[in-house]
Amino acid sequence: MTSLFDVTDNDDILALQPRLTDEDAGVRRIALIDLADLEEPDGLLWLVDRLAHDSAEEVRAEAARLLEAWEDEPVVEALCQALTDHSPAVQAAAAQSLSLLKSEAAGRVILPWTGHADIGVRIAAFRALRELRFPQAAPAALLALDDHDANVRREAVGVLGWLKQLDALPALARLASDDPDTDVRRAATGALGLASDAQVLPALRQALQDQAWQVREEAATTLGKVGHADAGAALVEALGDDYWQVRLRATRSLGRLRYAPALDALIETLGHRISNLRKEAALALGELNERGAIAPLLAAQDDGDPEVRKAVRIALSQLQ
C-alpha cells in the first residue's frame, strides 16, 4: 500500500501517510478529504486507489465524492468502475460525481458503460451523458429507448432531449403514447417539444388523454412549446381536466398560442376557485388580443388574491 507514496516528494502528501493508512476507517476518510484539499495531482493516485481497494465502503464513497473535481480519463474510468461496487453508497457517490463532469473526453470514457449488463450502471452512465450533452451518445440513447428497464429508457429520453435529436421524434412519439411506465411517457412527451412542425401533434393530443395526470400536464405544456394553432382545440378541452395542474398548463399554452377561440373558456377559468388558475387565465386573456376579454378582466380587478390582480392589470394594459 505504501508503495504509492514512492512516486511523490510532496511533503504535505507524505505527512498524511500515517493517517491515510490508519487502521481506523474514519481516520482514513478524513485524511482523504485533507489530501483532496491539497489539490495536488500526485494525490490522485491515492484517491483512485482507495476508491477501488479500500476495505471500508465509507472510505470508497468519500473517494468517489472527492474525485468529482477531476476530469482526467483514468479518474473517469475509475468512477465508472465504481458504479459496479457492491456498496450502494459507493455506487451513488460515483454516479453523482460522473454527473458533474463537463468534458467531451469524459463522455468518451462513459459512453461504453451505457451497454453494461447492470441496470444501475446504464442509468448512471446515461444520466452523466445527459449532463455532458455529448453528441456521440445519441445512437446509444436511441437503442436504449427499447431497454427493458423503465429508468434506463427515461434517462435515454433525457439524453435525446438535451441533444435536440430531431431524428428521434418518431421513437419519442411512440414512447409518449405506448410506454407502460408513467415517468417514461411523461419524459418522452416533454421531449416532443423539440419539434417545430405538426408531426408530433397526434402523439401530444393522445398524451392529453393519458390516464396519468402528470403526462397530461406535460402534454399541455409541450403543445404550447410546439406552437401550432392546431393544438388549440385539444387544449381548450383540457381546461375541463379533473386536475387543476393540467388546466393551468393548458391555460398557459393557450395564451402562448394566442388561440382566440379559447376566449369563452378562459373567461370561465378566470372565475375558478383556485387563484393560480385565475392568474394564468388573466394572463392568457391578455395574450389573446380580443376585446371581448376586457369586461371580464375589469370585473376581476378586485380579486382577493394580489397575484391575480397583478395579472389582470398586465392583461388590461395589453388590451387597452
PDB file of C-alpha atoms in Angstrom:
ATOM      1  CA  MET A   1       0.000   0.000   0.000  1.00  0.00           C
ATOM      2  CA  THR A   2       2.724   2.471   0.971  1.00  0.00           C
ATOM      3  CA  SER A   3       4.490   1.992  -2.379  1.00  0.00           C
ATOM      4  CA  LEU A   4       2.133   4.578  -3.833  1.00  0.00           C
ATOM      5  CA  PHE A   5       3.903   7.221  -1.793  1.00  0.00           C
ATOM      6  CA  ASP A   6       7.174   6.442  -3.531  1.00  0.00           C
ATOM      7  CA  VAL A   7       6.099   8.444  -6.593  1.00  0.00           C
ATOM      8  CA  THR A   8       5.866  11.772  -4.790  1.00  0.00           C
ATOM      9  CA  ASP A   9       8.248  14.011  -2.926  1.00  0.00           C
ATOM     10  CA  ASN A  10       5.441  16.336  -1.831  1.00  0.00           C
ATOM     11  CA  ASP A  11       5.975  16.858   1.878  1.00  0.00           C
ATOM     12  CA  ASP A  12       2.306  17.669   2.512  1.00  0.00           C
ATOM     13  CA  ILE A  13       1.203  14.385   0.964  1.00  0.00           C
ATOM     14  CA  LEU A  14       3.873  12.388   2.750  1.00  0.00           C
ATOM     15  CA  ALA A  15       2.827  13.948   6.043  1.00  0.00           C
ATOM     16  CA  LEU A  16      -0.661  12.492   5.544  1.00  0.00           C
ATOM     17  CA  GLN A  17       0.634   8.956   5.011  1.00  0.00           C
ATOM     18  CA  PRO A  18       0.168   7.723   8.606  1.00  0.00           C
ATOM     19  CA  ARG A  19      -3.467   8.838   8.651  1.00  0.00           C
ATOM     20  CA  LEU A  20      -4.182   7.670   5.111  1.00  0.00           C
ATOM     21  CA  THR A  21      -3.030   4.179   6.080  1.00  0.00           C
ATOM     22  CA  ASP A  22      -4.540   4.139   9.576  1.00  0.00           C
ATOM     23  CA  GLU A  23      -6.492   1.060  10.640  1.00  0.00           C
ATOM     24  CA  ASP A  24      -9.494   3.217  11.541  1.00  0.00           C
ATOM     25  CA  ALA A  25     -11.740   3.870   8.524  1.00  0.00           C
ATOM     26  CA  GLY A  26     -12.935   7.171   9.954  1.00  0.00           C
ATOM     27  CA  VAL A  27      -9.381   8.440  10.222  1.00  0.00           C
ATOM     28  CA  ARG A  28      -8.644   7.340   6.662  1.00  0.00           C
ATOM     29  CA  ARG A  29     -11.771   9.076   5.368  1.00  0.00           C
ATOM     30  CA  ILE A  30     -10.905  12.429   6.953  1.00  0.00           C
ATOM     31  CA  ALA A  31      -7.340  12.090   5.722  1.00  0.00           C
ATOM     32  CA  LEU A  32      -8.666  11.635   2.178  1.00  0.00           C
ATOM     33  CA  ILE A  33     -10.521  14.927   2.492  1.00  0.00           C
ATOM     34  CA  ASP A  34      -7.330  16.639   3.620  1.00  0.00           C
ATOM     35  CA  LEU A  35      -5.473  15.045   0.715  1.00  0.00           C
ATOM     36  CA  ALA A  36      -8.029  16.311  -1.793  1.00  0.00           C
ATOM     37  CA  ASP A  37      -7.843  19.796  -0.284  1.00  0.00           C
ATOM     38  CA  LEU A  38      -4.191  19.930  -1.322  1.00  0.00           C
ATOM     39  CA  GLU A  39      -5.334  19.754  -4.976  1.00  0.00           C
ATOM     40  CA  GLU A  40      -2.083  18.064  -5.915  1.00  0.00           C
ATOM     41  CA  PRO A  41      -2.067  15.778  -8.975  1.00  0.00           C
ATOM     42  CA  ASP A  42       0.073  13.278  -7.076  1.00  0.00           C
ATOM     43  CA  GLY A  43      -2.798  12.851  -4.641  1.00  0.00           C
ATOM     44  CA  LEU A  44      -4.979  11.442  -7.399  1.00  0.00           C
ATOM     45  CA  LEU A  45      -3.097   8.166  -7.320  1.00  0.00           C
ATOM     46  CA  TRP A  46      -4.146   7.554  -3.748  1.00  0.00           C
ATOM     47  CA  LEU A  47      -7.740   8.709  -4.235  1.00  0.00           C
ATOM     48  CA  VAL A  48      -8.201   6.418  -7.227  1.00  0.00           C
ATOM     49  CA  ASP A  49      -6.550   3.535  -5.396  1.00  0.00           C
ATOM     50  CA  ARG A  50      -8.751   3.964  -2.321  1.00  0.00           C
ATOM     51  CA  LEU A  51     -11.863   4.152  -4.470  1.00  0.00           C
ATOM     52  CA  ALA A  52     -11.054   0.737  -5.866  1.00  0.00           C
ATOM     53  CA  HIS A  53      -9.408  -1.036  -2.971  1.00  0.00           C
ATOM     54  CA  ASP A  54     -10.193   0.374   0.469  1.00  0.00           C
ATOM     55  CA  SER A  55     -11.931  -2.200   2.642  1.00  0.00           C
ATOM     56  CA  ALA A  56     -14.399   0.329   4.098  1.00  0.00           C
ATOM     57  CA  GLU A  57     -17.326   1.477   1.991  1.00  0.00           C
ATOM     58  CA  GLU A  58     -17.363   4.870   3.718  1.00  0.00           C
ATOM     59  CA  VAL A  59     -13.804   5.488   2.533  1.00  0.00           C
ATOM     60  CA  ARG A  60     -14.546   4.311  -1.009  1.00  0.00           C
ATOM     61  CA  ALA A  61     -17.644   6.506  -1.130  1.00  0.00           C
ATOM     62  CA  GLU A  62     -15.667   9.506   0.112  1.00  0.00           C
ATOM     63  CA  ALA A  63     -13.039   8.902  -2.554  1.00  0.00           C
ATOM     64  CA  ALA A  64     -15.776   8.850  -5.201  1.00  0.00           C
ATOM     65  CA  ARG A  65     -17.160  12.153  -3.943  1.00  0.00           C
ATOM     66  CA  LEU A  66     -13.742  13.782  -3.809  1.00  0.00           C
ATOM     67  CA  LEU A  67     -12.925  12.792  -7.386  1.00  0.00           C
ATOM     68  CA  GLU A  68     -15.796  14.863  -8.785  1.00  0.00           C
ATOM     69  CA  ALA A  69     -13.466  17.780  -9.487  1.00  0.00           C
ATOM     70  CA  TRP A  70     -11.067  15.772 -11.662  1.00  0.00           C
ATOM     71  CA  GLU A  71     -11.755  15.012 -15.327  1.00  0.00           C
ATOM     72  CA  ASP A  72      -8.615  13.025 -16.152  1.00  0.00           C
ATOM     73  CA  GLU A  73      -9.572   9.937 -18.143  1.00  0.00           C
ATOM     74  CA  PRO A  74      -8.138   7.471 -15.571  1.00  0.00           C
ATOM     75  CA  VAL A  75     -10.253   9.161 -12.897  1.00  0.00           C
ATOM     76  CA  VAL A  76     -13.399   8.972 -15.025  1.00  0.00           C
ATOM     77  CA  GLU A  77     -12.720   5.308 -15.743  1.00  0.00           C
ATOM     78  CA  ALA A  78     -12.255   4.648 -12.024  1.00  0.00           C
ATOM     79  CA  LEU A  79     -15.573   6.331 -11.265  1.00  0.00           C
ATOM     80  CA  CYS A  80     -17.266   4.222 -13.930  1.00  0.00           C
ATOM     81  CA  GLN A  81     -15.753   1.097 -12.419  1.00  0.00           C
ATOM     82  CA  ALA A  82     -17.075   2.204  -9.026  1.00  0.00           C
ATOM     83  CA  LEU A  83     -20.610   2.017 -10.409  1.00  0.00           C
ATOM     84  CA  THR A  84     -20.204  -1.752 -10.062  1.00  0.00           C
ATOM     85  CA  ASP A  85     -19.119  -1.574  -6.404  1.00  0.00           C
ATOM     86  CA  HIS A  86     -21.140  -3.870  -4.146  1.00  0.00           C
ATOM     87  CA  SER A  87     -21.985  -0.903  -1.899  1.00  0.00           C
ATOM     88  CA  PRO A  88     -24.991   1.229  -2.946  1.00  0.00           C
ATOM     89  CA  ALA A  89     -23.401   4.213  -1.187  1.00  0.00           C
ATOM     90  CA  VAL A  90     -20.289   3.956  -3.352  1.00  0.00           C
ATOM     91  CA  GLN A  91     -22.374   3.491  -6.491  1.00  0.00           C
ATOM     92  CA  ALA A  92     -24.430   6.584  -5.671  1.00  0.00           C
ATOM     93  CA  ALA A  93     -21.364   8.714  -4.932  1.00  0.00           C
ATOM     94  CA  ALA A  94     -19.686   7.640  -8.162  1.00  0.00           C
ATOM     95  CA  ALA A  95     -22.841   8.331 -10.171  1.00  0.00           C
ATOM     96  CA  GLN A  96     -23.135  11.793  -8.646  1.00  0.00           C
ATOM     97  CA  SER A  97     -19.513  12.643  -9.425  1.00  0.00           C
ATOM     98  CA  LEU A  98     -19.900  11.437 -13.006  1.00  0.00           C
ATOM     99  CA  SER A  99     -22.978  13.617 -13.451  1.00  0.00           C
ATOM    100  CA  LEU A 100     -20.903  16.703 -12.622  1.00  0.00           C
ATOM    101  CA  LEU A 101     -18.297  16.174 -15.332  1.00  0.00           C
ATOM    102  CA  LYS A 102     -18.282  18.554 -18.296  1.00  0.00           C
ATOM    103  CA  SER A 103     -15.570  17.480 -20.740  1.00  0.00           C
ATOM    104  CA  GLU A 104     -16.031  15.682 -24.046  1.00  0.00           C
ATOM    105  CA  ALA A 105     -13.138  13.413 -23.111  1.00  0.00           C
ATOM    106  CA  ALA A 106     -15.151  12.249 -20.097  1.00  0.00           C
ATOM    107  CA  GLY A 107     -18.053  11.454 -22.402  1.00  0.00           C
ATOM    108  CA  ARG A 108     -15.888   9.150 -24.481  1.00  0.00           C
ATOM    109  CA  VAL A 109     -14.951   7.190 -21.370  1.00  0.00           C
ATOM    110  CA  ILE A 110     -18.516   6.989 -20.053  1.00  0.00           C
ATOM    111  CA  LEU A 111     -20.236   6.060 -23.324  1.00  0.00           C
ATOM    112  CA  PRO A 112     -19.276   2.338 -23.411  1.00  0.00           C
ATOM    113  CA  TRP A 113     -20.799   1.892 -19.961  1.00  0.00           C
ATOM    114  CA  THR A 114     -24.278   2.567 -21.373  1.00  0.00           C
ATOM    115  CA  GLY A 115     -24.202  -1.016 -22.624  1.00  0.00           C
ATOM    116  CA  HIS A 116     -23.262  -2.563 -19.283  1.00  0.00           C
ATOM    117  CA  ALA A 117     -25.254  -5.557 -18.086  1.00  0.00           C
ATOM    118  CA  ASP A 118     -26.129  -3.887 -14.787  1.00  0.00           C
ATOM    119  CA  ILE A 119     -29.209  -1.655 -14.877  1.00  0.00           C
ATOM    120  CA  GLY A 120     -27.856   0.806 -12.331  1.00  0.00           C
ATOM    121  CA  VAL A 121     -24.684   1.295 -14.335  1.00  0.00           C
ATOM    122  CA  ARG A 122     -26.647   2.023 -17.505  1.00  0.00           C
ATOM    123  CA  ILE A 123     -28.841   4.521 -15.665  1.00  0.00           C
ATOM    124  CA  ALA A 124     -25.853   6.354 -14.183  1.00  0.00           C
ATOM    125  CA  ALA A 125     -23.989   6.403 -17.495  1.00  0.00           C
ATOM    126  CA  PHE A 126     -26.896   7.915 -19.418  1.00  0.00           C
ATOM    127  CA  ARG A 127     -27.531  10.425 -16.646  1.00  0.00           C
ATOM    128  CA  ALA A 128     -23.917  11.566 -16.822  1.00  0.00           C
ATOM    129  CA  LEU A 129     -24.046  11.791 -20.612  1.00  0.00           C
ATOM    130  CA  ARG A 130     -27.234  13.844 -20.440  1.00  0.00           C
ATOM    131  CA  GLU A 131     -25.455  16.462 -18.363  1.00  0.00           C
ATOM    132  CA  LEU A 132     -22.480  16.409 -20.736  1.00  0.00           C
ATOM    133  CA  ARG A 133     -24.657  16.903 -23.840  1.00  0.00           C
ATOM    134  CA  PHE A 134     -22.292  14.533 -25.638  1.00  0.00           C
ATOM    135  CA  PRO A 135     -23.458  14.207 -29.277  1.00  0.00           C
ATOM    136  CA  GLN A 136     -21.884  10.784 -29.771  1.00  0.00           C
ATOM    137  CA  ALA A 137     -24.280   9.429 -27.139  1.00  0.00           C
ATOM    138  CA  ALA A 138     -27.303   9.781 -29.437  1.00  0.00           C
ATOM    139  CA  PRO A 139     -27.109   6.342 -31.136  1.00  0.00           C
ATOM    140  CA  ALA A 140     -26.764   4.567 -27.793  1.00  0.00           C
ATOM    141  CA  ALA A 141     -29.670   6.560 -26.375  1.00  0.00           C
ATOM    142  CA  LEU A 142     -31.866   5.659 -29.343  1.00  0.00           C
ATOM    143  CA  LEU A 143     -31.143   1.979 -28.793  1.00  0.00           C
ATOM    144  CA  ALA A 144     -31.857   2.348 -25.079  1.00  0.00           C
ATOM    145  CA  LEU A 145     -35.393   3.550 -25.787  1.00  0.00           C
ATOM    146  CA  ASP A 146     -36.157  -0.169 -26.070  1.00  0.00           C
ATOM    147  CA  ASP A 147     -34.358  -1.117 -22.846  1.00  0.00           C
ATOM    148  CA  HIS A 148     -36.384  -3.447 -20.631  1.00  0.00           C
ATOM    149  CA  ASP A 149     -35.860  -1.134 -17.645  1.00  0.00           C
ATOM    150  CA  ALA A 150     -38.049   1.967 -17.432  1.00  0.00           C
ATOM    151  CA  ASN A 151     -35.428   4.061 -15.640  1.00  0.00           C
ATOM    152  CA  VAL A 152     -32.907   3.420 -18.394  1.00  0.00           C
ATOM    153  CA  ARG A 153     -35.484   4.397 -21.014  1.00  0.00           C
ATOM    154  CA  ARG A 154     -36.257   7.597 -19.114  1.00  0.00           C
ATOM    155  CA  GLU A 155     -32.591   8.588 -18.912  1.00  0.00           C
ATOM    156  CA  ALA A 156     -32.141   7.819 -22.611  1.00  0.00           C
ATOM    157  CA  VAL A 157     -35.062  10.121 -23.393  1.00  0.00           C
ATOM    158  CA  GLY A 158     -33.307  12.815 -21.370  1.00  0.00           C
ATOM    159  CA  VAL A 159     -30.124  12.424 -23.397  1.00  0.00           C
ATOM    160  CA  LEU A 160     -32.002  12.759 -26.687  1.00  0.00           C
ATOM    161  CA  GLY A 161     -33.938  15.743 -25.397  1.00  0.00           C
ATOM    162  CA  TRP A 162     -30.848  17.648 -24.304  1.00  0.00           C
ATOM    163  CA  LEU A 163     -29.156  16.849 -27.615  1.00  0.00           C
ATOM    164  CA  LYS A 164     -32.230  18.034 -29.564  1.00  0.00           C
ATOM    165  CA  GLN A 165     -32.173  14.926 -31.742  1.00  0.00           C
ATOM    166  CA  LEU A 166     -34.944  15.588 -34.244  1.00  0.00           C
ATOM    167  CA  ASP A 167     -34.496  12.201 -35.892  1.00  0.00           C
ATOM    168  CA  ALA A 168     -35.558  10.644 -32.587  1.00  0.00           C
ATOM    169  CA  LEU A 169     -39.015  12.258 -32.689  1.00  0.00           C
ATOM    170  CA  PRO A 170     -40.861   9.206 -34.118  1.00  0.00           C
ATOM    171  CA  ALA A 171     -39.420   6.942 -31.431  1.00  0.00           C
ATOM    172  CA  LEU A 172     -40.180   9.512 -28.734  1.00  0.00           C
ATOM    173  CA  ALA A 173     -43.747   9.830 -30.002  1.00  0.00           C
ATOM    174  CA  ARG A 174     -44.113   6.063 -29.722  1.00  0.00           C
ATOM    175  CA  LEU A 175     -42.934   6.111 -26.122  1.00  0.00           C
ATOM    176  CA  ALA A 176     -45.159   9.063 -25.257  1.00  0.00           C
ATOM    177  CA  SER A 177     -48.167   7.096 -26.440  1.00  0.00           C
ATOM    178  CA  ASP A 178     -47.385   3.494 -25.603  1.00  0.00           C
ATOM    179  CA  ASP A 179     -44.725   3.102 -22.916  1.00  0.00           C
ATOM    180  CA  PRO A 180     -46.117   1.242 -19.887  1.00  0.00           C
ATOM    181  CA  ASP A 181     -44.268   3.490 -17.424  1.00  0.00           C
ATOM    182  CA  THR A 182     -45.762   6.856 -16.455  1.00  0.00           C
ATOM    183  CA  ASP A 183     -42.423   8.596 -15.945  1.00  0.00           C
ATOM    184  CA  VAL A 184     -41.164   7.450 -19.341  1.00  0.00           C
ATOM    185  CA  ARG A 185     -44.335   8.639 -21.070  1.00  0.00           C
ATOM    186  CA  ARG A 186     -44.034  11.975 -19.299  1.00  0.00           C
ATOM    187  CA  ALA A 187     -40.365  12.405 -20.229  1.00  0.00           C
ATOM    188  CA  ALA A 188     -40.999  11.422 -23.843  1.00  0.00           C
ATOM    189  CA  THR A 189     -43.953  13.794 -24.040  1.00  0.00           C
ATOM    190  CA  GLY A 190     -41.779  16.658 -22.857  1.00  0.00           C
ATOM    191  CA  ALA A 191     -39.032  15.743 -25.306  1.00  0.00           C
ATOM    192  CA  LEU A 192     -41.502  16.114 -28.177  1.00  0.00           C
ATOM    193  CA  GLY A 193     -41.179  19.846 -27.598  1.00  0.00           C
ATOM    194  CA  LEU A 194     -38.121  19.597 -29.847  1.00  0.00           C
ATOM    195  CA  ALA A 195     -40.466  19.640 -32.825  1.00  0.00           C
ATOM    196  CA  SER A 196     -41.197  22.782 -34.779  1.00  0.00           C
ATOM    197  CA  ASP A 197     -43.867  21.296 -37.023  1.00  0.00           C
ATOM    198  CA  ALA A 198     -47.129  19.424 -36.654  1.00  0.00           C
ATOM    199  CA  GLN A 199     -45.747  15.887 -36.880  1.00  0.00           C
ATOM    200  CA  VAL A 200     -45.904  15.386 -33.107  1.00  0.00           C
ATOM    201  CA  LEU A 201     -49.408  16.775 -32.588  1.00  0.00           C
ATOM    202  CA  PRO A 202     -51.190  13.391 -32.794  1.00  0.00           C
ATOM    203  CA  ALA A 203     -48.959  11.935 -30.075  1.00  0.00           C
ATOM    204  CA  LEU A 204     -49.383  15.020 -27.896  1.00  0.00           C
ATOM    205  CA  ARG A 205     -53.153  15.007 -28.316  1.00  0.00           C
ATOM    206  CA  GLN A 206     -53.153  11.371 -27.257  1.00  0.00           C
ATOM    207  CA  ALA A 207     -50.961  12.241 -24.273  1.00  0.00           C
ATOM    208  CA  LEU A 208     -53.591  14.793 -23.228  1.00  0.00           C
ATOM    209  CA  GLN A 209     -55.897  11.807 -22.740  1.00  0.00           C
ATOM    210  CA  ASP A 210     -53.356   9.762 -20.770  1.00  0.00           C
ATOM    211  CA  GLN A 211     -54.581   8.039 -17.620  1.00  0.00           C
ATOM    212  CA  ALA A 212     -51.836   9.745 -15.581  1.00  0.00           C
ATOM    213  CA  TRP A 213     -52.388  13.431 -14.886  1.00  0.00           C
ATOM    214  CA  GLN A 214     -48.634  14.058 -14.861  1.00  0.00           C
ATOM    215  CA  VAL A 215     -48.452  13.008 -18.514  1.00  0.00           C
ATOM    216  CA  ARG A 216     -51.458  15.154 -19.388  1.00  0.00           C
ATOM    217  CA  GLU A 217     -49.832  18.112 -17.641  1.00  0.00           C
ATOM    218  CA  GLU A 218     -46.633  17.621 -19.643  1.00  0.00           C
ATOM    219  CA  ALA A 219     -48.606  17.301 -22.868  1.00  0.00           C
ATOM    220  CA  ALA A 220     -50.425  20.567 -22.212  1.00  0.00           C
ATOM    221  CA  THR A 221     -47.101  22.306 -21.626  1.00  0.00           C
ATOM    222  CA  THR A 222     -45.432  20.799 -24.676  1.00  0.00           C
ATOM    223  CA  LEU A 223     -48.286  21.720 -27.001  1.00  0.00           C
ATOM    224  CA  GLY A 224     -47.643  25.340 -26.122  1.00  0.00           C
ATOM    225  CA  LYS A 225     -43.935  24.953 -26.848  1.00  0.00           C
ATOM    226  CA  VAL A 226     -44.530  23.354 -30.241  1.00  0.00           C
ATOM    227  CA  GLY A 227     -46.569  26.432 -31.070  1.00  0.00           C
ATOM    228  CA  HIS A 228     -49.189  25.217 -33.561  1.00  0.00           C
ATOM    229  CA  ALA A 229     -52.683  26.662 -33.551  1.00  0.00           C
ATOM    230  CA  ASP A 230     -53.965  23.195 -34.475  1.00  0.00           C
ATOM    231  CA  ALA A 231     -53.308  22.256 -30.848  1.00  0.00           C
ATOM    232  CA  GLY A 232     -55.784  24.846 -29.600  1.00  0.00           C
ATOM    233  CA  ALA A 233     -58.956  22.764 -29.619  1.00  0.00           C
ATOM    234  CA  ALA A 234     -57.348  19.969 -27.598  1.00  0.00           C
ATOM    235  CA  LEU A 235     -56.043  22.490 -25.077  1.00  0.00           C
ATOM    236  CA  VAL A 236     -59.479  24.061 -24.687  1.00  0.00           C
ATOM    237  CA  GLU A 237     -60.845  20.605 -23.939  1.00  0.00           C
ATOM    238  CA  ALA A 238     -58.068  20.160 -21.362  1.00  0.00           C
ATOM    239  CA  LEU A 239     -59.433  23.159 -19.452  1.00  0.00           C
ATOM    240  CA  GLY A 240     -62.052  20.728 -18.188  1.00  0.00           C
ATOM    241  CA  ASP A 241     -59.497  18.240 -16.853  1.00  0.00           C
ATOM    242  CA  ASP A 242     -60.124  16.840 -13.370  1.00  0.00           C
ATOM    243  CA  TYR A 243     -56.699  18.063 -12.235  1.00  0.00           C
ATOM    244  CA  TRP A 244     -56.067  21.773 -11.838  1.00  0.00           C
ATOM    245  CA  GLN A 245     -52.397  21.275 -12.692  1.00  0.00           C
ATOM    246  CA  VAL A 246     -53.381  20.163 -16.193  1.00  0.00           C
ATOM    247  CA  ARG A 247     -55.819  23.051 -16.533  1.00  0.00           C
ATOM    248  CA  LEU A 248     -53.124  25.521 -15.512  1.00  0.00           C
ATOM    249  CA  ARG A 249     -50.666  24.313 -18.154  1.00  0.00           C
ATOM    250  CA  ALA A 250     -53.397  24.247 -20.796  1.00  0.00           C
ATOM    251  CA  THR A 251     -54.359  27.807 -19.884  1.00  0.00           C
ATOM    252  CA  ARG A 252     -50.775  28.971 -20.151  1.00  0.00           C
ATOM    253  CA  SER A 253     -50.312  27.255 -23.509  1.00  0.00           C
ATOM    254  CA  LEU A 254     -53.495  28.760 -24.922  1.00  0.00           C
ATOM    255  CA  GLY A 255     -52.142  32.184 -24.077  1.00  0.00           C
ATOM    256  CA  ARG A 256     -48.838  31.300 -25.642  1.00  0.00           C
ATOM    257  CA  LEU A 257     -50.623  30.208 -28.820  1.00  0.00           C
ATOM    258  CA  ARG A 258     -52.881  33.291 -28.724  1.00  0.00           C
ATOM    259  CA  TYR A 259     -55.720  30.972 -29.584  1.00  0.00           C
ATOM    260  CA  ALA A 260     -58.704  33.305 -29.952  1.00  0.00           C
ATOM    261  CA  PRO A 261     -61.402  30.566 -29.955  1.00  0.00           C
ATOM    262  CA  ALA A 262     -60.433  29.877 -26.324  1.00  0.00           C
ATOM    263  CA  LEU A 263     -61.872  33.232 -25.217  1.00  0.00           C
ATOM    264  CA  ASP A 264     -65.051  31.936 -23.565  1.00  0.00           C
ATOM    265  CA  ALA A 265     -63.315  29.013 -21.873  1.00  0.00           C
ATOM    266  CA  LEU A 266     -60.606  31.294 -20.490  1.00  0.00           C
ATOM    267  CA  ILE A 267     -63.192  33.773 -19.214  1.00  0.00           C
ATOM    268  CA  GLU A 268     -64.841  30.888 -17.376  1.00  0.00           C
ATOM    269  CA  THR A 269     -61.456  29.868 -15.942  1.00  0.00           C
ATOM    270  CA  LEU A 270     -60.999  33.434 -14.696  1.00  0.00           C
ATOM    271  CA  GLY A 271     -63.664  32.612 -12.116  1.00  0.00           C
ATOM    272  CA  HIS A 272     -62.122  29.345 -10.906  1.00  0.00           C
ATOM    273  CA  ARG A 273     -61.799  28.828  -7.152  1.00  0.00           C
ATOM    274  CA  ILE A 274     -58.024  28.201  -7.435  1.00  0.00           C
ATOM    275  CA  SER A 275     -56.163  31.503  -7.591  1.00  0.00           C
ATOM    276  CA  ASN A 276     -53.242  30.166  -9.645  1.00  0.00           C
ATOM    277  CA  LEU A 277     -55.681  29.243 -12.382  1.00  0.00           C
ATOM    278  CA  ARG A 278     -57.343  32.643 -12.251  1.00  0.00           C
ATOM    279  CA  LYS A 279     -53.937  34.310 -12.573  1.00  0.00           C
ATOM    280  CA  GLU A 280     -52.975  32.220 -15.611  1.00  0.00           C
ATOM    281  CA  ALA A 281     -56.374  32.818 -17.191  1.00  0.00           C
ATOM    282  CA  ALA A 282     -55.947  36.573 -16.820  1.00  0.00           C
ATOM    283  CA  LEU A 283     -52.503  36.484 -18.407  1.00  0.00           C
ATOM    284  CA  ALA A 284     -53.740  34.273 -21.241  1.00  0.00           C
ATOM    285  CA  LEU A 285     -56.662  36.606 -21.927  1.00  0.00           C
ATOM    286  CA  GLY A 286     -54.210  39.450 -22.288  1.00  0.00           C
ATOM    287  CA  GLU A 287     -52.291  37.473 -24.904  1.00  0.00           C
ATOM    288  CA  LEU A 288     -55.403  36.782 -26.996  1.00  0.00           C
ATOM    289  CA  ASN A 289     -55.765  40.429 -28.012  1.00  0.00           C
ATOM    290  CA  GLU A 290     -59.553  40.019 -28.007  1.00  0.00           C
ATOM    291  CA  ARG A 291     -61.691  42.980 -26.972  1.00  0.00           C
ATOM    292  CA  GLY A 292     -64.222  40.585 -25.502  1.00  0.00           C
ATOM    293  CA  ALA A 293     -61.797  39.892 -22.663  1.00  0.00           C
ATOM    294  CA  ILE A 294     -61.831  43.463 -21.353  1.00  0.00           C
ATOM    295  CA  ALA A 295     -65.145  43.387 -19.465  1.00  0.00           C
ATOM    296  CA  PRO A 296     -64.444  40.167 -17.515  1.00  0.00           C
ATOM    297  CA  LEU A 297     -60.943  41.390 -16.718  1.00  0.00           C
ATOM    298  CA  LEU A 298     -62.313  44.679 -15.403  1.00  0.00           C
ATOM    299  CA  ALA A 299     -64.691  42.687 -13.229  1.00  0.00           C
ATOM    300  CA  ALA A 300     -61.731  40.729 -11.839  1.00  0.00           C
ATOM    301  CA  GLN A 301     -59.756  43.804 -10.778  1.00  0.00           C
ATOM    302  CA  ASP A 302     -60.854  43.374  -7.167  1.00  0.00           C
ATOM    303  CA  ASP A 303     -59.924  39.685  -6.939  1.00  0.00           C
ATOM    304  CA  GLY A 304     -58.993  38.615  -3.425  1.00  0.00           C
ATOM    305  CA  ASP A 305     -55.549  37.410  -4.499  1.00  0.00           C
ATOM    306  CA  PRO A 306     -52.906  40.104  -5.159  1.00  0.00           C
ATOM    307  CA  GLU A 307     -51.177  37.954  -7.780  1.00  0.00           C
ATOM    308  CA  VAL A 308     -54.427  37.656  -9.708  1.00  0.00           C
ATOM    309  CA  ARG A 309     -54.976  41.412  -9.502  1.00  0.00           C
ATOM    310  CA  LYS A 310     -51.461  41.972 -10.828  1.00  0.00           C
ATOM    311  CA  ALA A 311     -52.090  39.575 -13.725  1.00  0.00           C
ATOM    312  CA  VAL A 312     -55.349  41.372 -14.502  1.00  0.00           C
ATOM    313  CA  ARG A 313     -53.548  44.720 -14.656  1.00  0.00           C
ATOM    314  CA  ILE A 314     -50.949  43.270 -17.014  1.00  0.00           C
ATOM    315  CA  ALA A 315     -53.641  41.810 -19.256  1.00  0.00           C
ATOM    316  CA  LEU A 316     -55.639  45.035 -19.370  1.00  0.00           C
ATOM    317  CA  SER A 317     -52.524  47.007 -20.273  1.00  0.00           C
ATOM    318  CA  GLN A 318     -52.116  44.735 -23.283  1.00  0.00           C
ATOM    319  CA  LEU A 319     -55.717  45.160 -24.386  1.00  0.00           C
ATOM    320  CA  GLN A 320     -56.394  48.843 -23.753  1.00  0.00           C
TER     321      GLN A 320
END
